[in-house]
mmCIF file of C-alpha atoms and ligand atoms in Angstrom:
data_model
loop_
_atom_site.group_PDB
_atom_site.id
_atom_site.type_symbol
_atom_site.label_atom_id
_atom_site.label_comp_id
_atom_site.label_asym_id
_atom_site.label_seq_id
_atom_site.Cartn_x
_atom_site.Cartn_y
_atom_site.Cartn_z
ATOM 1 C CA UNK A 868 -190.673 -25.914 -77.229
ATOM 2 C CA UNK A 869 -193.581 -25.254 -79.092
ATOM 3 C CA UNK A 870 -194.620 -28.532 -79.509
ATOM 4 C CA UNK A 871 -194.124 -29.608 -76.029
ATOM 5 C CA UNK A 872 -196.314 -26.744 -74.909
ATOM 6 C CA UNK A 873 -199.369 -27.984 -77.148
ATOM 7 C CA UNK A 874 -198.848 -31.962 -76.367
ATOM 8 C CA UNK A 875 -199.183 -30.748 -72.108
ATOM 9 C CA UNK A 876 -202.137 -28.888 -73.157
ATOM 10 C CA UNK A 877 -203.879 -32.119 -75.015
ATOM 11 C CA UNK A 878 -202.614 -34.311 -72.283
ATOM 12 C CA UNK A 879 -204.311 -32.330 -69.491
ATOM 13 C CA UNK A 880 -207.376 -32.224 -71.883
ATOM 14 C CA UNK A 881 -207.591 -35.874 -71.898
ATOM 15 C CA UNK A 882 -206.624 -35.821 -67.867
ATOM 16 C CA UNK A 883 -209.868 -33.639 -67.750
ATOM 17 C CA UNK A 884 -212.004 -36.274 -68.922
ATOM 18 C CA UNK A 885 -210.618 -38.529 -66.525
ATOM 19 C CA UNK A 886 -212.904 -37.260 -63.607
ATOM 20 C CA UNK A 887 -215.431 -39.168 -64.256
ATOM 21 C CA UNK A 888 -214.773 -42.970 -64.654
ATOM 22 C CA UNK A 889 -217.318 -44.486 -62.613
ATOM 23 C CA UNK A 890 -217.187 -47.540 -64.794
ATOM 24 C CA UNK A 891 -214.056 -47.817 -61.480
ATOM 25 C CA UNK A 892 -216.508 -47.432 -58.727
ATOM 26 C CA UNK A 893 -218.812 -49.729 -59.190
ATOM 27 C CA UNK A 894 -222.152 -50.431 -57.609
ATOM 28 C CA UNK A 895 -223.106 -53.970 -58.088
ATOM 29 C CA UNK A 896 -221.765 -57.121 -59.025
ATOM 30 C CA UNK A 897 -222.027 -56.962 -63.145
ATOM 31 C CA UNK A 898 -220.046 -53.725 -62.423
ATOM 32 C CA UNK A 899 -217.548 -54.865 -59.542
ATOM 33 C CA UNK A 900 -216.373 -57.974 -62.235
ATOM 34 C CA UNK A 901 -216.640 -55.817 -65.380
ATOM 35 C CA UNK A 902 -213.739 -53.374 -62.893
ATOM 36 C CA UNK A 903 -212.230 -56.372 -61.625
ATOM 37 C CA UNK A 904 -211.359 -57.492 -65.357
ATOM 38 C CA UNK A 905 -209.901 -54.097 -66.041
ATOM 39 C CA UNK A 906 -208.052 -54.101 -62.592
ATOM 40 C CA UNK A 907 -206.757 -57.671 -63.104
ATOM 41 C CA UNK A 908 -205.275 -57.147 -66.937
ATOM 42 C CA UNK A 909 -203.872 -53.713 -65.637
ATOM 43 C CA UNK A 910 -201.816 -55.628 -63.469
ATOM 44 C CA UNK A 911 -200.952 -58.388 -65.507
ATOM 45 C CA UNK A 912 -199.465 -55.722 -67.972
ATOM 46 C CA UNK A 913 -197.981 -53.645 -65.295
ATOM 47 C CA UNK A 914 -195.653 -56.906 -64.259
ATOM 48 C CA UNK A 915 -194.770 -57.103 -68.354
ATOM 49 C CA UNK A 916 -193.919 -53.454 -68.297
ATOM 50 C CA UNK A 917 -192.059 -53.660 -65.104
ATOM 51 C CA UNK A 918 -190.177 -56.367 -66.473
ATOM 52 C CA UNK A 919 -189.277 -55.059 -70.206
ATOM 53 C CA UNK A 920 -188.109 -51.305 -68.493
ATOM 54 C CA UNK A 921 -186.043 -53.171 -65.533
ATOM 55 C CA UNK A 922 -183.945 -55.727 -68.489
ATOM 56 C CA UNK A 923 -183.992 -52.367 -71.261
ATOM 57 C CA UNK A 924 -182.166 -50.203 -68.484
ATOM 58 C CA UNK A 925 -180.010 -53.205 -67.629
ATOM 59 C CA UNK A 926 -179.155 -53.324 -70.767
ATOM 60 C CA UNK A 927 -178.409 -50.455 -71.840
ATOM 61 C CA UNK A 928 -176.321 -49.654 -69.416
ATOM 62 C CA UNK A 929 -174.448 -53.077 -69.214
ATOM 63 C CA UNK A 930 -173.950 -52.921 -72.727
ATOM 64 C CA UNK A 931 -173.352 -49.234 -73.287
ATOM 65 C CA UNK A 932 -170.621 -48.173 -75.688
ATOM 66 C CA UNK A 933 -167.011 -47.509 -73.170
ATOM 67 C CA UNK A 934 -163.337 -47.064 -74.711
ATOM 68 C CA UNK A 935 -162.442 -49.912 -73.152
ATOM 69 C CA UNK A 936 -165.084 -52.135 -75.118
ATOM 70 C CA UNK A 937 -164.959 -49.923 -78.234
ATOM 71 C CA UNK A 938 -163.060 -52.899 -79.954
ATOM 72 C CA UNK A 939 -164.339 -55.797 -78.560
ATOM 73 C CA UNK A 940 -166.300 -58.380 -80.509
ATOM 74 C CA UNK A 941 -169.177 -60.205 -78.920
ATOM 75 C CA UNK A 942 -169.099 -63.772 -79.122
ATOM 76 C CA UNK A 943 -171.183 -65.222 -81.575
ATOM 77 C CA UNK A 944 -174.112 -66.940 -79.953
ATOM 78 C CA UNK A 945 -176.333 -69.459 -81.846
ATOM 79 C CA UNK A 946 -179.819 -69.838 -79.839
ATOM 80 C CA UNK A 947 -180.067 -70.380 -76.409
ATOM 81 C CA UNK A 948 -182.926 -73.038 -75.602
ATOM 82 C CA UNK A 949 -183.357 -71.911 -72.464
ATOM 83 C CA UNK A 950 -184.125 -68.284 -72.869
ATOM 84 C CA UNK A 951 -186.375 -69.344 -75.604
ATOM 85 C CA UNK A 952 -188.096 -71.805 -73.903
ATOM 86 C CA UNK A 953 -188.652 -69.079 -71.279
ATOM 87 C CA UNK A 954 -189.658 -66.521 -73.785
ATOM 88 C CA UNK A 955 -192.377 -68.329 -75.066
ATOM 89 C CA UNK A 956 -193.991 -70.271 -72.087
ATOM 90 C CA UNK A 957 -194.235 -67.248 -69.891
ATOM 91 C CA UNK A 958 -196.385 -65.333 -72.285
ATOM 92 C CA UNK A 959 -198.676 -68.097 -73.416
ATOM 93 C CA UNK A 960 -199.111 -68.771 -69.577
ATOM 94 C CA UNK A 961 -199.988 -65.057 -68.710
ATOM 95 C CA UNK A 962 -202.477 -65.002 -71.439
ATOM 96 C CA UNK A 963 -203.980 -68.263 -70.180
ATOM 97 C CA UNK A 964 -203.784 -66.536 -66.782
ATOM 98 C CA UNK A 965 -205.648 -63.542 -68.269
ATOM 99 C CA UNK A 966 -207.871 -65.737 -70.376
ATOM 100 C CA UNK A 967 -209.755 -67.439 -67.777
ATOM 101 C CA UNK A 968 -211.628 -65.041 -65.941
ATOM 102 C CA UNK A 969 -212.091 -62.571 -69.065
ATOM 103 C CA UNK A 970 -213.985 -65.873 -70.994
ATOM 104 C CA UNK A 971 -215.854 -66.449 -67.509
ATOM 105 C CA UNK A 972 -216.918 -62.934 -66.993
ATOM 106 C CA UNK A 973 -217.852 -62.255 -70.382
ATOM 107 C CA UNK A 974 -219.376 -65.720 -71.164
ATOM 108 C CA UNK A 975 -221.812 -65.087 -68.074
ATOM 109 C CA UNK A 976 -222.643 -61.223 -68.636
ATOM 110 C CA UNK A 977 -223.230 -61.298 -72.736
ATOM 111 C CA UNK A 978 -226.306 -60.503 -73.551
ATOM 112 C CA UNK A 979 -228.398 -63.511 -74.591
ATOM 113 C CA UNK A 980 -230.616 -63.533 -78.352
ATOM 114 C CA UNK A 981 -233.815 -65.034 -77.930
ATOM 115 C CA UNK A 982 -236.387 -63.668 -75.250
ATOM 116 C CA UNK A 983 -234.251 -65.932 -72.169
ATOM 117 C CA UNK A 984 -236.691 -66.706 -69.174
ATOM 118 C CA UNK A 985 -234.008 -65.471 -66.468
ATOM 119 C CA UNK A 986 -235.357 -64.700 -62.844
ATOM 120 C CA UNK A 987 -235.649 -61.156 -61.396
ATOM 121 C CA UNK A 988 -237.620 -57.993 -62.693
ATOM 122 C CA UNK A 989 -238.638 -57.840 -66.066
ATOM 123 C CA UNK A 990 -238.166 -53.949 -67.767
ATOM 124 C CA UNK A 991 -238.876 -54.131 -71.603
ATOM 125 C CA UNK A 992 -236.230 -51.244 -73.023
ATOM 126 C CA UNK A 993 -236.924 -49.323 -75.724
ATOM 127 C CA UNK A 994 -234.308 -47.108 -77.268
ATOM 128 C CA UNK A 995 -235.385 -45.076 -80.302
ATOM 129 C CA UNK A 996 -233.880 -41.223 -81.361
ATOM 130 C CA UNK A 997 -233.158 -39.844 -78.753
ATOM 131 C CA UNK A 998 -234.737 -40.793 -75.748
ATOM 132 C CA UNK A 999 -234.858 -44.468 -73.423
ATOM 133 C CA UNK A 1000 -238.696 -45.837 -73.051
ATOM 134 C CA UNK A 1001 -238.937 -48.475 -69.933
ATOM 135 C CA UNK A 1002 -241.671 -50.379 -69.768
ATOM 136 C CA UNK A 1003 -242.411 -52.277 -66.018
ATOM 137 C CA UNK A 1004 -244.167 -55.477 -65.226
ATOM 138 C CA UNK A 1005 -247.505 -54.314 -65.109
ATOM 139 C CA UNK A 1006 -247.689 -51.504 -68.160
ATOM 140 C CA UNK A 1007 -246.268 -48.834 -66.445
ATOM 141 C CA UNK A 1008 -244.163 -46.892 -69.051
ATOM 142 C CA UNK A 1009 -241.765 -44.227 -68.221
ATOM 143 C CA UNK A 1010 -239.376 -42.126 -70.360
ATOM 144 C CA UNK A 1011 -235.100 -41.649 -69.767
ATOM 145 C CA UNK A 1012 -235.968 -42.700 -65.686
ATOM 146 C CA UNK A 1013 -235.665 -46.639 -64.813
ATOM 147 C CA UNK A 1014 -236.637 -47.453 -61.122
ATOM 148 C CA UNK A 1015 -235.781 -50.832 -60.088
ATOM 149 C CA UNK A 1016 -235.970 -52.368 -56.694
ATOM 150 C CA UNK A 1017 -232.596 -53.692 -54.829
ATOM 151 C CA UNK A 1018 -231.241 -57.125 -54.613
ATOM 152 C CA UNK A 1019 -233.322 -58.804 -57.275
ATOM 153 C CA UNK A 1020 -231.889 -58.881 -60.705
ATOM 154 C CA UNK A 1021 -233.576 -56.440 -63.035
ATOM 155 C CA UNK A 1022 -233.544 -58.490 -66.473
ATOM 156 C CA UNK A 1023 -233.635 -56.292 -69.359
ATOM 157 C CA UNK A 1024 -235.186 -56.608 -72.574
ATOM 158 C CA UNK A 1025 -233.591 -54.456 -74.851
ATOM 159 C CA UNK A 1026 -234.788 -53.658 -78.640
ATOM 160 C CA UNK A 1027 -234.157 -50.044 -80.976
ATOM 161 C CA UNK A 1028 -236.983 -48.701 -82.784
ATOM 162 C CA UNK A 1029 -234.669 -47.119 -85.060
ATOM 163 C CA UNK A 1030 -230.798 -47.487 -85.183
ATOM 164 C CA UNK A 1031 -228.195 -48.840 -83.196
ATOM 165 C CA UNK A 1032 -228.241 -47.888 -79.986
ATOM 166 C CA UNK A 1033 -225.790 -48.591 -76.501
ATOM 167 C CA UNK A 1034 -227.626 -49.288 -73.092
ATOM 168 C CA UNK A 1035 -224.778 -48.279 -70.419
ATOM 169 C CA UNK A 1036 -224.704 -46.940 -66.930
ATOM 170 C CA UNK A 1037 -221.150 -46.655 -66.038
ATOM 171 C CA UNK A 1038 -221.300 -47.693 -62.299
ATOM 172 C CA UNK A 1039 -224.002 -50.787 -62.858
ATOM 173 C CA UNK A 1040 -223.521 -52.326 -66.345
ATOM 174 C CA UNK A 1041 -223.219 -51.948 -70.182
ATOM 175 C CA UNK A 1042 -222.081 -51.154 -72.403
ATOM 176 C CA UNK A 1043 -224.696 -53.579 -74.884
ATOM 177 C CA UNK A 1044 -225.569 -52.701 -78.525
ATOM 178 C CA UNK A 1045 -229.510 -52.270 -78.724
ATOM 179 C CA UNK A 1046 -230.681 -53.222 -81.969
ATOM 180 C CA UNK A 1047 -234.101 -52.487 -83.811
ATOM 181 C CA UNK A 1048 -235.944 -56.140 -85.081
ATOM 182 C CA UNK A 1049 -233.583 -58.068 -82.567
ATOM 183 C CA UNK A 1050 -234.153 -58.469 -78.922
ATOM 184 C CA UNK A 1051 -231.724 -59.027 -76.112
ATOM 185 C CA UNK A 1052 -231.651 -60.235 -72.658
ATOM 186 C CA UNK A 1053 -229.281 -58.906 -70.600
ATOM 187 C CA UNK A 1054 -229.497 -58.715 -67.037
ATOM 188 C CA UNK A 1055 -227.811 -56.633 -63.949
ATOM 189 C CA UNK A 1056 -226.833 -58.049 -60.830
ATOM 190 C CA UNK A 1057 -227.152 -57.233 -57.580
ATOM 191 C CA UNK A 1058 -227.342 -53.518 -57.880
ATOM 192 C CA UNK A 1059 -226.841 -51.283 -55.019
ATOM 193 C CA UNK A 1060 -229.532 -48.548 -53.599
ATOM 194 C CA UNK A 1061 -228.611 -45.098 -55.244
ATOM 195 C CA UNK A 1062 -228.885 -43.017 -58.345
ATOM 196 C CA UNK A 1063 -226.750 -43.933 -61.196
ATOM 197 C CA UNK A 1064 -226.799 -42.256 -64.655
ATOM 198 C CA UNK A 1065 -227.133 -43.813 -68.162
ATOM 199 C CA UNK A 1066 -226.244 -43.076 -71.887
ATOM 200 C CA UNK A 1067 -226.495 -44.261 -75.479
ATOM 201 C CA UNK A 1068 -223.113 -45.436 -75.903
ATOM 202 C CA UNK A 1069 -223.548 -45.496 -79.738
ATOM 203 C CA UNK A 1070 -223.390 -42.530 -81.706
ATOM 204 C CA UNK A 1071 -226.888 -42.708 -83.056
ATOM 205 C CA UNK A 1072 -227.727 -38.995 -84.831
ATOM 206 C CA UNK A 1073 -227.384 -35.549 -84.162
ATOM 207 C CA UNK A 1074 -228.872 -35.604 -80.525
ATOM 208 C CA UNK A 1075 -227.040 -38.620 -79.815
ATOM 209 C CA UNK A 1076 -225.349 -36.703 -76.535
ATOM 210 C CA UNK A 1077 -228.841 -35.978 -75.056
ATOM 211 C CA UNK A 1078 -229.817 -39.246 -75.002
ATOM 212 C CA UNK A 1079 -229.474 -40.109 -71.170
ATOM 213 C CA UNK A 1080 -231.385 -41.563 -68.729
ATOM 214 C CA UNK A 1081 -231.681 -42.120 -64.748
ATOM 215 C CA UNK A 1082 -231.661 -45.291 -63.158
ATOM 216 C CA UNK A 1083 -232.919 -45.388 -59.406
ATOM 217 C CA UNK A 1084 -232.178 -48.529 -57.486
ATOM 218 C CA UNK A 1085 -235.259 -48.186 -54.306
ATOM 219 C CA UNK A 1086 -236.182 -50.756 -51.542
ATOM 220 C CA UNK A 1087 -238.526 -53.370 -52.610
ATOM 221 C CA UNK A 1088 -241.211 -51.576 -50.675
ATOM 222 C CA UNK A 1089 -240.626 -48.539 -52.319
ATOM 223 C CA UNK A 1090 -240.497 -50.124 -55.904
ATOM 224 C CA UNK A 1091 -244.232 -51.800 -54.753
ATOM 225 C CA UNK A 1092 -245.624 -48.224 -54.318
ATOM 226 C CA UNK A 1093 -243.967 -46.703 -57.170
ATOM 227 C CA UNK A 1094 -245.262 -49.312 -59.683
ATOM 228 C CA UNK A 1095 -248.670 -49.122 -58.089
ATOM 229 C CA UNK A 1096 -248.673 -45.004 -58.034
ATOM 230 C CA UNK A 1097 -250.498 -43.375 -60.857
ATOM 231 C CA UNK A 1098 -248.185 -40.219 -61.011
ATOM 232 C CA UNK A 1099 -245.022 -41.078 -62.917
ATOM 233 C CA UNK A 1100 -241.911 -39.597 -60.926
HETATM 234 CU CU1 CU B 2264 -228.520 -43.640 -79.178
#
């Protein structure tokens, strides 16, 4: 009784950090197919599932022990090519299934090595203990706040000063490792006007939890005055 008390307490522990996964409510399209990746293996898995529980309660209810079976001897069955044919096409073909999009979506998102010449607004990223430097077009460097203008792609170029860091904001992109001596190109698409919020995804030291950051997704107009404003936000 004891026991069961403690695991409901843990389980609504872990149902409390639950509130929060924006990673499912995304706001752009690096986002929307990172959550259509999780929503498509979800439901590749929930058919297995479904189909395992249905045959195990079958089963063990077709098969359960009864007097009248009690001494009965099964007959003695050696292979069945047909089951095992079935057995082993079906899950090579779901993983194909689950394969092709994953490989797509991840091919086109990963973060790319060398300093890649990819279209949209430049932000150099610096991530160093604890704090998120952003560096615009034209100089203008700002600490833990990123404001980017909509539609375009904002092309980051990420690098640590220190350790290994993790550039993610839940409802736009991320997570990528941010490494010191190595650059990396990775770029968000299409993200939607609004406020989103970032962290180091990486435990990276003692203040690793304060290490957040804002990103503000503005009209093109607005992103114009706000690069050309002296005051930083
Ligand atoms: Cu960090």
């Amino acid at each position: 009784m004891k026991m069961k008390k403690v695991s409901l307490f843990l389980f609504s522990l872990l149902l409390v950090g639950c509130s929060n996964i924006t990673v499912l409510d995304p706001k752009g399209e690096t986002g929307k197919d990172q959550a259509y990746l999780i929503w498509f293996s979800l439901a590749l898995m929930s058919i297995v599932i479904l189909v395992v529980f249905i045959l195990f309660t079958w089963f063990i209810i077709r098969y359960r022990y009864t007097k009248e079976r009690q001494n009965v001897i099964p007959k003695d069955v050696k292979g069945n090519l047909k089951l095992e044919l079935t057995y082993t096409i079906l899950p090579i073909l779901l993983l194909i299934v689950l394969a092709v999009p994953t490989i797509k979506i991840t091919m086109h998102q990963s973060p790319s090595t060398e300093a890649a010449q990819e279209k949209g607004t430049q932000i150099d990223v610096t991530a160093k203990q604890f704090e998120w430097n952003f560096e615009h077009e034209n100089d203008k460097e700002v600490t833990d706040e990123l404001i980017v203008p909509e539609k375009e792609p904002i092309v980051l170029h990420l690098q640590s000063e220190d350790v290994i860091h993790s550039f993610w904001v839940p409802e736009l992109a991320g997570k990528v490792d941010v490494f010191p001596n190595k650059e990396l190109t990775y770029v968000i698409e299409k993200p939607e006007k609004g406020t989103y919020k970032g962290k180091c995804a990486e435990f990276c030291g003692v203040q690793h939890t304060d290490m957040t950051f804002t990103v503000k997704v503005v009209s093109e107009e607005d992103y114009d005055e706000y690069l050309h404003s002296e005051k930083h936000e």
